[in-house]
XYZ file of N, CA, C and O in Angstrom:
612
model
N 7.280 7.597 27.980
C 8.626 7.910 27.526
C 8.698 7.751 26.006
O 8.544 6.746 25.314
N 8.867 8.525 25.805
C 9.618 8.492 24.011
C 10.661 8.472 23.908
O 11.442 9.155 24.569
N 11.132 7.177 22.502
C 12.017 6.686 22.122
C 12.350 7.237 21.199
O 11.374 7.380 20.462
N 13.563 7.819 20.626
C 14.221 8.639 19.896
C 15.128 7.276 18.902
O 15.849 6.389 19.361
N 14.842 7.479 17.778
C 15.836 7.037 16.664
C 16.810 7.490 16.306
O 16.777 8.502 15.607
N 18.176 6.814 16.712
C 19.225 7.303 15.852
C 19.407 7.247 14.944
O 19.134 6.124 14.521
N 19.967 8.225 13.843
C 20.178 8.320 12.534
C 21.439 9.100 12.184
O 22.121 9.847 12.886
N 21.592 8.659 10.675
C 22.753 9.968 10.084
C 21.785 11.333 9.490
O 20.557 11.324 9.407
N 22.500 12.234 9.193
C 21.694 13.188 7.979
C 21.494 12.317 7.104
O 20.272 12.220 6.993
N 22.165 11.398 6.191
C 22.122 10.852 5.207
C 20.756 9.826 5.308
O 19.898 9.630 4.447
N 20.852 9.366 6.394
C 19.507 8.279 6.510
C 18.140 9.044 6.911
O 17.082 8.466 6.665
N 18.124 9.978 7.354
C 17.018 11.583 7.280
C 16.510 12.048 6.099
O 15.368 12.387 5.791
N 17.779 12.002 5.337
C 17.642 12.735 3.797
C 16.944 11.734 3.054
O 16.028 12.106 2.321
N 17.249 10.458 3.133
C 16.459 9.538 2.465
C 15.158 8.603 2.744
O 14.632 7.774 2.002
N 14.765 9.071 4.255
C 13.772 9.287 4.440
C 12.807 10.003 4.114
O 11.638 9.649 4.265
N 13.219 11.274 3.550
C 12.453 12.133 3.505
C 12.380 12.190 1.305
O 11.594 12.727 0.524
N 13.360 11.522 1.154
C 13.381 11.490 -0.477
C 12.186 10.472 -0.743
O 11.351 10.836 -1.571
N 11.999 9.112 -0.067
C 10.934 7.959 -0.264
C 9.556 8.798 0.203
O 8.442 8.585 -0.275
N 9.856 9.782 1.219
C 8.162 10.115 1.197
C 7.874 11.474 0.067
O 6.761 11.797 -0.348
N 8.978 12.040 -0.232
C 8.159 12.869 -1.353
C 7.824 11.619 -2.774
O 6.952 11.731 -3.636
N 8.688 10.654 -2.638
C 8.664 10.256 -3.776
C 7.178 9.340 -4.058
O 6.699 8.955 -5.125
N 6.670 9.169 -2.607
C 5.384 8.221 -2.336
C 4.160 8.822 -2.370
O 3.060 8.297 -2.543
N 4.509 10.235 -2.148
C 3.894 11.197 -2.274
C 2.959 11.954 -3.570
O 1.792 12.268 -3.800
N 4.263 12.006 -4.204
C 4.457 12.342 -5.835
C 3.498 11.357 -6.851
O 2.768 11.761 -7.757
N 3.766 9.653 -6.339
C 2.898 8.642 -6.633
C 1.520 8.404 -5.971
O 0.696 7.743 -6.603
N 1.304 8.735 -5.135
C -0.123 8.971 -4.761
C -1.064 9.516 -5.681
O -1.820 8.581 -5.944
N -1.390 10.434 -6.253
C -2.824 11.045 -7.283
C -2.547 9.409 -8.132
O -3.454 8.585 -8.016
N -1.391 9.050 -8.888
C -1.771 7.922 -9.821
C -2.442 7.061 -9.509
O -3.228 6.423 -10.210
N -2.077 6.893 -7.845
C -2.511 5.056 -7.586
C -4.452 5.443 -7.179
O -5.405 4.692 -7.392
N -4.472 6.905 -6.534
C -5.942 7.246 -6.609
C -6.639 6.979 -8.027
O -7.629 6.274 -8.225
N -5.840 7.760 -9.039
C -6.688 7.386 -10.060
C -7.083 6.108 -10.328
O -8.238 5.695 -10.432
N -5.836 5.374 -10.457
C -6.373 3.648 -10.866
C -7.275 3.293 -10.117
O -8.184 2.744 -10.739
N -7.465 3.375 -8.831
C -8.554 3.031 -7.861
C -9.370 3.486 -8.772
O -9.860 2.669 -9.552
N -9.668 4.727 -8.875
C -10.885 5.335 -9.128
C -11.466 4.781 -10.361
O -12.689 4.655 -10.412
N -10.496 4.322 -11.689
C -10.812 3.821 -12.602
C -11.289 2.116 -12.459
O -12.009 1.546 -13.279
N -10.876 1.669 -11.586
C -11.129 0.386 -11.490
C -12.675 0.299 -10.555
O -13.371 -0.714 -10.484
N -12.946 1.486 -9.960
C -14.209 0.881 -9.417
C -15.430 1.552 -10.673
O -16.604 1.187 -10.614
N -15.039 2.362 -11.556
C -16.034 2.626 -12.276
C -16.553 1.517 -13.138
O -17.570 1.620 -13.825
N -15.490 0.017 -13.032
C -15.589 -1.097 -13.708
C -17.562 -1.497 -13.648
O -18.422 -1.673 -14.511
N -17.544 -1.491 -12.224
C -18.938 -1.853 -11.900
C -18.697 -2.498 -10.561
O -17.985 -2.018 -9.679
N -19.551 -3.953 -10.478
C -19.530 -4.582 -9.259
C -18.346 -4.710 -8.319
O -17.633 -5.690 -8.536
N -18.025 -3.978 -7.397
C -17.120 -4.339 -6.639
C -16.491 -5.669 -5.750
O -15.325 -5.832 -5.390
N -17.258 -6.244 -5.604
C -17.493 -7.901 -4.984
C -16.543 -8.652 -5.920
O -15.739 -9.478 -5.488
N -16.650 -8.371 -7.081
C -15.663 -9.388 -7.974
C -14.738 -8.749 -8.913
O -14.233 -9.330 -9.873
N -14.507 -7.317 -8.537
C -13.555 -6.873 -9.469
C -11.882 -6.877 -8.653
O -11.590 -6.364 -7.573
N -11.341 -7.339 -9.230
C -10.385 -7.930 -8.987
C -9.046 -6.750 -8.771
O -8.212 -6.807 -7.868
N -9.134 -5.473 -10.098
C -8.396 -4.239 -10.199
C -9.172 -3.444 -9.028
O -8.544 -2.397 -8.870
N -9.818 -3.471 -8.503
C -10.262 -2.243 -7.502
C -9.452 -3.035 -6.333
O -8.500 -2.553 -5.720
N -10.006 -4.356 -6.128
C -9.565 -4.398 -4.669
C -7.628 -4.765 -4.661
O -6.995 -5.014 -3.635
N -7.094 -4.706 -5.930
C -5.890 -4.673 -5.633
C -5.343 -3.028 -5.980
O -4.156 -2.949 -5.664
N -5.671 -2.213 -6.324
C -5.715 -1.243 -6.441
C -5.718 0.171 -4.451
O -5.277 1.161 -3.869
N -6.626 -1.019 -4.459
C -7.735 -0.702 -3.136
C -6.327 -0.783 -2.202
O -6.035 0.106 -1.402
N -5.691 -1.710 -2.376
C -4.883 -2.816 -1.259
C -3.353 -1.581 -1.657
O -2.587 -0.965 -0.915
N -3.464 -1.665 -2.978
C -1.826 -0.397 -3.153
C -1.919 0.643 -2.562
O -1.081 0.979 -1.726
N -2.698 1.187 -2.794
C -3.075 2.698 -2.350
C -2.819 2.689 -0.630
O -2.090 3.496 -0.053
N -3.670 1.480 0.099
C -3.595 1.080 1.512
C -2.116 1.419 1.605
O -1.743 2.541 1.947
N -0.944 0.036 1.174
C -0.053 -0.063 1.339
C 1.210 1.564 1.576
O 2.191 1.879 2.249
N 0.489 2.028 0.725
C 1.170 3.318 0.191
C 1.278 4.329 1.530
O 2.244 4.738 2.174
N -0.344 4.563 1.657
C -0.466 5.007 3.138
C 0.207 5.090 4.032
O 0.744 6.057 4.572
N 0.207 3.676 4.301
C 0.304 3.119 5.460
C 2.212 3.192 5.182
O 2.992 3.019 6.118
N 2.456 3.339 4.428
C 4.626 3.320 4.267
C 4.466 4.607 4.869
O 4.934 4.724 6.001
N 3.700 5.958 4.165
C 3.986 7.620 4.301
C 3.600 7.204 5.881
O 4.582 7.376 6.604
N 2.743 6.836 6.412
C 2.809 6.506 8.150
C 4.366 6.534 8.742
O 5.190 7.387 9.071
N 4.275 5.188 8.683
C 5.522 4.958 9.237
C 6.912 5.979 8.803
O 7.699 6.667 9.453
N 6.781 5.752 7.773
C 7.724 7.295 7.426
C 7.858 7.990 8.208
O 8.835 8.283 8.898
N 6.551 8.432 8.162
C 6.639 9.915 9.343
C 6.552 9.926 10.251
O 6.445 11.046 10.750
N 6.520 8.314 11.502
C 7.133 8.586 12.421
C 8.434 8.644 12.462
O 9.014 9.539 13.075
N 9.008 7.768 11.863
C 10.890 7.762 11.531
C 11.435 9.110 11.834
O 12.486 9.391 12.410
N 10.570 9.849 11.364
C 11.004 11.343 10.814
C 10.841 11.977 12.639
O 11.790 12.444 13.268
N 9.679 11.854 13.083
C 9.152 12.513 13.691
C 10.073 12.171 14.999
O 10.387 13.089 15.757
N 10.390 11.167 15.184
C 11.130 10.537 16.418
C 12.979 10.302 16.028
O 13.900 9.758 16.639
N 12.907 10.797 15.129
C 14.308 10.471 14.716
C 14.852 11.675 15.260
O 14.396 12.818 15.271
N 16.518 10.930 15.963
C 17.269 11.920 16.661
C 18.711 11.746 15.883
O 19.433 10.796 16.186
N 19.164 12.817 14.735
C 19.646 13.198 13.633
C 21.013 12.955 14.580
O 20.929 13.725 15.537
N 22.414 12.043 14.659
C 23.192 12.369 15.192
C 24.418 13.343 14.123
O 24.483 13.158 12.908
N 25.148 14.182 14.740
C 26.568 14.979 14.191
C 27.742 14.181 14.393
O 28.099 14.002 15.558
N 28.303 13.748 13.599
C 29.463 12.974 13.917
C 30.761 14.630 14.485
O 30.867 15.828 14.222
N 31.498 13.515 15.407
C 32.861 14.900 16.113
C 33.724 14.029 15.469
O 33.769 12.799 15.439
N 34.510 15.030 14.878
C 36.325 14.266 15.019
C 37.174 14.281 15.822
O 38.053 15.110 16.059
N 36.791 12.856 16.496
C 37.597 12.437 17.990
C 38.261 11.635 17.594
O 38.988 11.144 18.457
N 38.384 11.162 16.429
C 39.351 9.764 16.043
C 38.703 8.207 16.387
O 39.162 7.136 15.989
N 37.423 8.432 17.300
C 36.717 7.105 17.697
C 35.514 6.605 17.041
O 34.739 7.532 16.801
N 35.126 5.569 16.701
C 34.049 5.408 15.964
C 32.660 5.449 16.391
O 32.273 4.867 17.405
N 31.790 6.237 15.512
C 30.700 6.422 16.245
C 29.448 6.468 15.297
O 29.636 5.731 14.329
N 28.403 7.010 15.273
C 27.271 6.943 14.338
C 27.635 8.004 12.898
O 27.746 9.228 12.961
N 27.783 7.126 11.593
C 28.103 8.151 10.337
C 29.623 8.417 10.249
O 30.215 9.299 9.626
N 30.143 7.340 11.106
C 31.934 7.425 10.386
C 31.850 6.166 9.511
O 30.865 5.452 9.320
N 33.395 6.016 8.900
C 33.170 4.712 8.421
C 34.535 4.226 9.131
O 35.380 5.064 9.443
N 34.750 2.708 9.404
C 35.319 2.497 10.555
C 36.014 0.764 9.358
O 35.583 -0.284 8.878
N 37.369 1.633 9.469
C 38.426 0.102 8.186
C 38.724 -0.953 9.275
O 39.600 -0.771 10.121
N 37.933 -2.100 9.218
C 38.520 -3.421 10.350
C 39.267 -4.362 8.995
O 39.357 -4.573 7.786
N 39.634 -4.648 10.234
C 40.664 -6.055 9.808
C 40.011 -7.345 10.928
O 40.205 -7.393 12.142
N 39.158 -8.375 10.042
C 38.770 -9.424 10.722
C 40.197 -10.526 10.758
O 41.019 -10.678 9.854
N 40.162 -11.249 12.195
C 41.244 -12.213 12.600
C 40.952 -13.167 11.003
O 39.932 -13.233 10.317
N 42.267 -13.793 10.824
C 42.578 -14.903 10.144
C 41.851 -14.162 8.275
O 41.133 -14.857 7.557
N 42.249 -12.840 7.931
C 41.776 -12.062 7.152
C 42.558 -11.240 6.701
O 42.532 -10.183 7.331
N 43.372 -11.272 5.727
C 44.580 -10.163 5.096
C 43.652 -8.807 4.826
O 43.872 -7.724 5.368
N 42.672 -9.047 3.973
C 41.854 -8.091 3.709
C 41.131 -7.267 4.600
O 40.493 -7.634 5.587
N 41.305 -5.992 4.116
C 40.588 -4.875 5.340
C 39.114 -4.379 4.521
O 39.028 -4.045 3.339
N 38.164 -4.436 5.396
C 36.728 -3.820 4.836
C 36.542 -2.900 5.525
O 36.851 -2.861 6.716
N 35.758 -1.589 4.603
C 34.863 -0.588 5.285
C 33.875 -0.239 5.863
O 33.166 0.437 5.117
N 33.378 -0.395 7.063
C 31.773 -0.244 7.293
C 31.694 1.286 7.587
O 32.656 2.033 7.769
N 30.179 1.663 7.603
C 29.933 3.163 7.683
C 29.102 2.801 8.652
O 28.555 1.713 8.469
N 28.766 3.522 9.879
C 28.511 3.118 11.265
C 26.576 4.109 11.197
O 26.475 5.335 11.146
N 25.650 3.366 11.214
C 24.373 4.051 10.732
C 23.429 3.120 11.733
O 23.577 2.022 12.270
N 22.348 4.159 11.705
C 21.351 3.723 12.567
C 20.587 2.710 12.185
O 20.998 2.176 11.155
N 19.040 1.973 12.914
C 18.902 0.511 12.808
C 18.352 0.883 11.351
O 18.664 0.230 10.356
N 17.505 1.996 11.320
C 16.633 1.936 9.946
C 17.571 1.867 8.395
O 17.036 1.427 7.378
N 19.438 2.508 8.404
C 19.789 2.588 7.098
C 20.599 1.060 7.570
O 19.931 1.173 8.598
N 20.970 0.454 7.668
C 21.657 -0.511 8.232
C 21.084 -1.525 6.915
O 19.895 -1.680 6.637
N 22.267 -2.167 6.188
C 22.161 -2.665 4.706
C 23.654 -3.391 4.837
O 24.635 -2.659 4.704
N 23.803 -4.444 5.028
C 25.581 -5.110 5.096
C 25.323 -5.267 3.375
O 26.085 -6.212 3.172
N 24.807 -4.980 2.195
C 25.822 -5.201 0.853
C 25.553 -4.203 0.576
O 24.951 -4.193 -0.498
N 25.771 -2.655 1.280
C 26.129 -1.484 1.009
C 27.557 -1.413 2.006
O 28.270 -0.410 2.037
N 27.814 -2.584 2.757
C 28.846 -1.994 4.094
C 28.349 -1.750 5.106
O 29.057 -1.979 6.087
N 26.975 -1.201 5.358
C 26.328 -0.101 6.358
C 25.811 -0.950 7.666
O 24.737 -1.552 7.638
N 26.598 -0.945 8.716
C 26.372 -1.591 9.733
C 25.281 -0.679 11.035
O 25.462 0.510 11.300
N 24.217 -1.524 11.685
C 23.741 -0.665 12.727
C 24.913 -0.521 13.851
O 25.912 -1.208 14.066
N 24.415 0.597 14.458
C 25.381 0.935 15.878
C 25.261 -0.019 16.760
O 26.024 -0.019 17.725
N 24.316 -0.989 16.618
C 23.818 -1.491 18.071
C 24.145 -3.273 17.373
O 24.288 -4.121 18.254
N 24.221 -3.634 16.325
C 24.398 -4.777 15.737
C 25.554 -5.389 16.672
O 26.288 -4.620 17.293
N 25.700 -6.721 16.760
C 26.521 -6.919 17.262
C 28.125 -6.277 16.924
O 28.671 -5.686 17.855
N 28.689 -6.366 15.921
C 29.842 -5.557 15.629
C 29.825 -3.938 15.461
O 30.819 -3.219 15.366
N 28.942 -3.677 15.452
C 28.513 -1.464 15.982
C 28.623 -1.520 17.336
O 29.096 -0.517 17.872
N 28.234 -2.648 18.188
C 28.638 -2.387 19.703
C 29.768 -2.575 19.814
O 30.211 -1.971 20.791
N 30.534 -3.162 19.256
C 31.521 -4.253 19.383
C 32.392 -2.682 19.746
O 32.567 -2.120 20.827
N 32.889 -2.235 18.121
C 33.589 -1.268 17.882
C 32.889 0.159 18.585
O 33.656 0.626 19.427
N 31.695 0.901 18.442
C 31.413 1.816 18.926
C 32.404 2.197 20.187
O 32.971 1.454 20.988
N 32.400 3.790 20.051
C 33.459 4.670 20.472
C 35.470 3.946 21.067
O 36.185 4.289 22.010
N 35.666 2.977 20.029
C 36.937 2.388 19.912
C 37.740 3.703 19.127
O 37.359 4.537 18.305
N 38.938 3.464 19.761
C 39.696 4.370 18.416
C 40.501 3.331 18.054
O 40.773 2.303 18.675
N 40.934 3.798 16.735
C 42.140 2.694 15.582
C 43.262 2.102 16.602
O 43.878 2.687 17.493
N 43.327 0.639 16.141
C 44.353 0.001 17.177
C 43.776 -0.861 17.743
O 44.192 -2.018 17.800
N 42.508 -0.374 18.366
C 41.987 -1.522 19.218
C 41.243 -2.706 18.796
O 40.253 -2.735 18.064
N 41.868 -3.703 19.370
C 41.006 -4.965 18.927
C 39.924 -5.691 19.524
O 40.221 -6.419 20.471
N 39.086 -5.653 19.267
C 37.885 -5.948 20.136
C 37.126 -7.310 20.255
O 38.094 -8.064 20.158
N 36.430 -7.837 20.348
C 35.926 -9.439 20.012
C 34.494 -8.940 20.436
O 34.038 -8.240 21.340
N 33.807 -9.910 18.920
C 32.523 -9.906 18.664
C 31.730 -10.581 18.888
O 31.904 -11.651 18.306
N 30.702 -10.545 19.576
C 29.581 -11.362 20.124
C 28.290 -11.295 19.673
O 27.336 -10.625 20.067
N 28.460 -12.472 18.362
C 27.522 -12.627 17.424
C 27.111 -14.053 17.449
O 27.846 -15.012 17.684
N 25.998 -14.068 17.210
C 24.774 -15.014 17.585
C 25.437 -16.590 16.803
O 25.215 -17.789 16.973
N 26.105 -15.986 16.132
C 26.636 -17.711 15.245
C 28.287 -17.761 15.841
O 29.021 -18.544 15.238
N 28.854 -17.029 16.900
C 29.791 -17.377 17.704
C 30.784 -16.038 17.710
O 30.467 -15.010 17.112
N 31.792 -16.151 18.319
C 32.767 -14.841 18.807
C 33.456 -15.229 17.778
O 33.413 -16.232 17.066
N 34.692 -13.421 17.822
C 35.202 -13.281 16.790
C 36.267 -11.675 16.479
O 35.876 -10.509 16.529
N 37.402 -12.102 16.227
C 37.976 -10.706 16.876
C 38.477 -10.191 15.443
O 38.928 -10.807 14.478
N 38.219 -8.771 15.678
C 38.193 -7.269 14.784
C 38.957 -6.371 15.533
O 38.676 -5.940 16.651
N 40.310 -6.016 14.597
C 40.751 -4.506 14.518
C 40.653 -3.550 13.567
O 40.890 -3.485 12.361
N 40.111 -2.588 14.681
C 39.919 -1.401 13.982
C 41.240 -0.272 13.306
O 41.919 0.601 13.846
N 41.183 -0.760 12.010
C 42.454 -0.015 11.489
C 42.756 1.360 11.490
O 43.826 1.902 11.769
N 41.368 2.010 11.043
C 40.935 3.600 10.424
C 39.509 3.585 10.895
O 38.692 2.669 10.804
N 39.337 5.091 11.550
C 38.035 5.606 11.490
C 38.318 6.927 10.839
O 39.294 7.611 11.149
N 37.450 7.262 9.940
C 37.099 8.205 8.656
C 36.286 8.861 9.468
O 35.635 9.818 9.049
């Protein structure tokens, strides 16, 4: 069975911006390799085998990349008024005048000091497919906790 990644376009698009961009940096990090082993002895040169080790690293990111890519299942947000993957969803936490925005994104863009909550995080389940009004309670690992959803965008 294959497992499909949810995503936005937006978290697709920037998937695909880090691998041209890793891409683009690849011939350099070859060269330095290449310049560092013309040093001589390899056993003790110190620029080849960290050189050796970037280049690895580099690889091995455009890998994984491209499964992201390859297994990623791009969702379309509908305007149903309910919150779902790639809206952004205005709560109001209990005992909290202040209202915050989260933007509702899959596990890979998922960043809380951008806002960007996963769908599946405890508060993306919480709220997922709620519409505005409803108040829900959150079941998060450091204890419960209740959120209304003011606005979904």
């Amino acid at each position: 069975m294959v497992y499909y990644q949810k995503m936005t376009p937006e978290g697709y698009k920037q998937i695909e911006d880090e691998i041209a961009r890793l891409k683009k940096d690849r011939p350099r990090r070859i060269k330095i390799l290449q310049q560092a082993r013309s040093m001589g002895d390899l056993s003790e040169n110190t620029e080849y085998t960290e050189a050796k080790r970037d280049l690895g690293h580099l690889q091995s990111r455009l890998r994984y990349l491209g499964k992201q890519l390859k297994y990623a299942e791009v969702i379309k947000t509908k305007d149903d008024g309910k919150v779902d993957l790639g809206k952004v969803a205005v709560l109001k936490f209990e005992d909290d005048d202040e209202t915050e925005e989260y933007k509702i994104v899959g596990r890979m863009e998922a960043n809380l000091s951008e806002n960007k909550v996963s769908f599946d995080s405890p508060l993306g389940s919480a709220i997922m497919k709620k519409e505005a009004g409803t108040t829900v309670i959150v079941e998060a690992p450091a204890g419960s906790y209740q959120v209304k959803i003011v606005e979904v965008k």
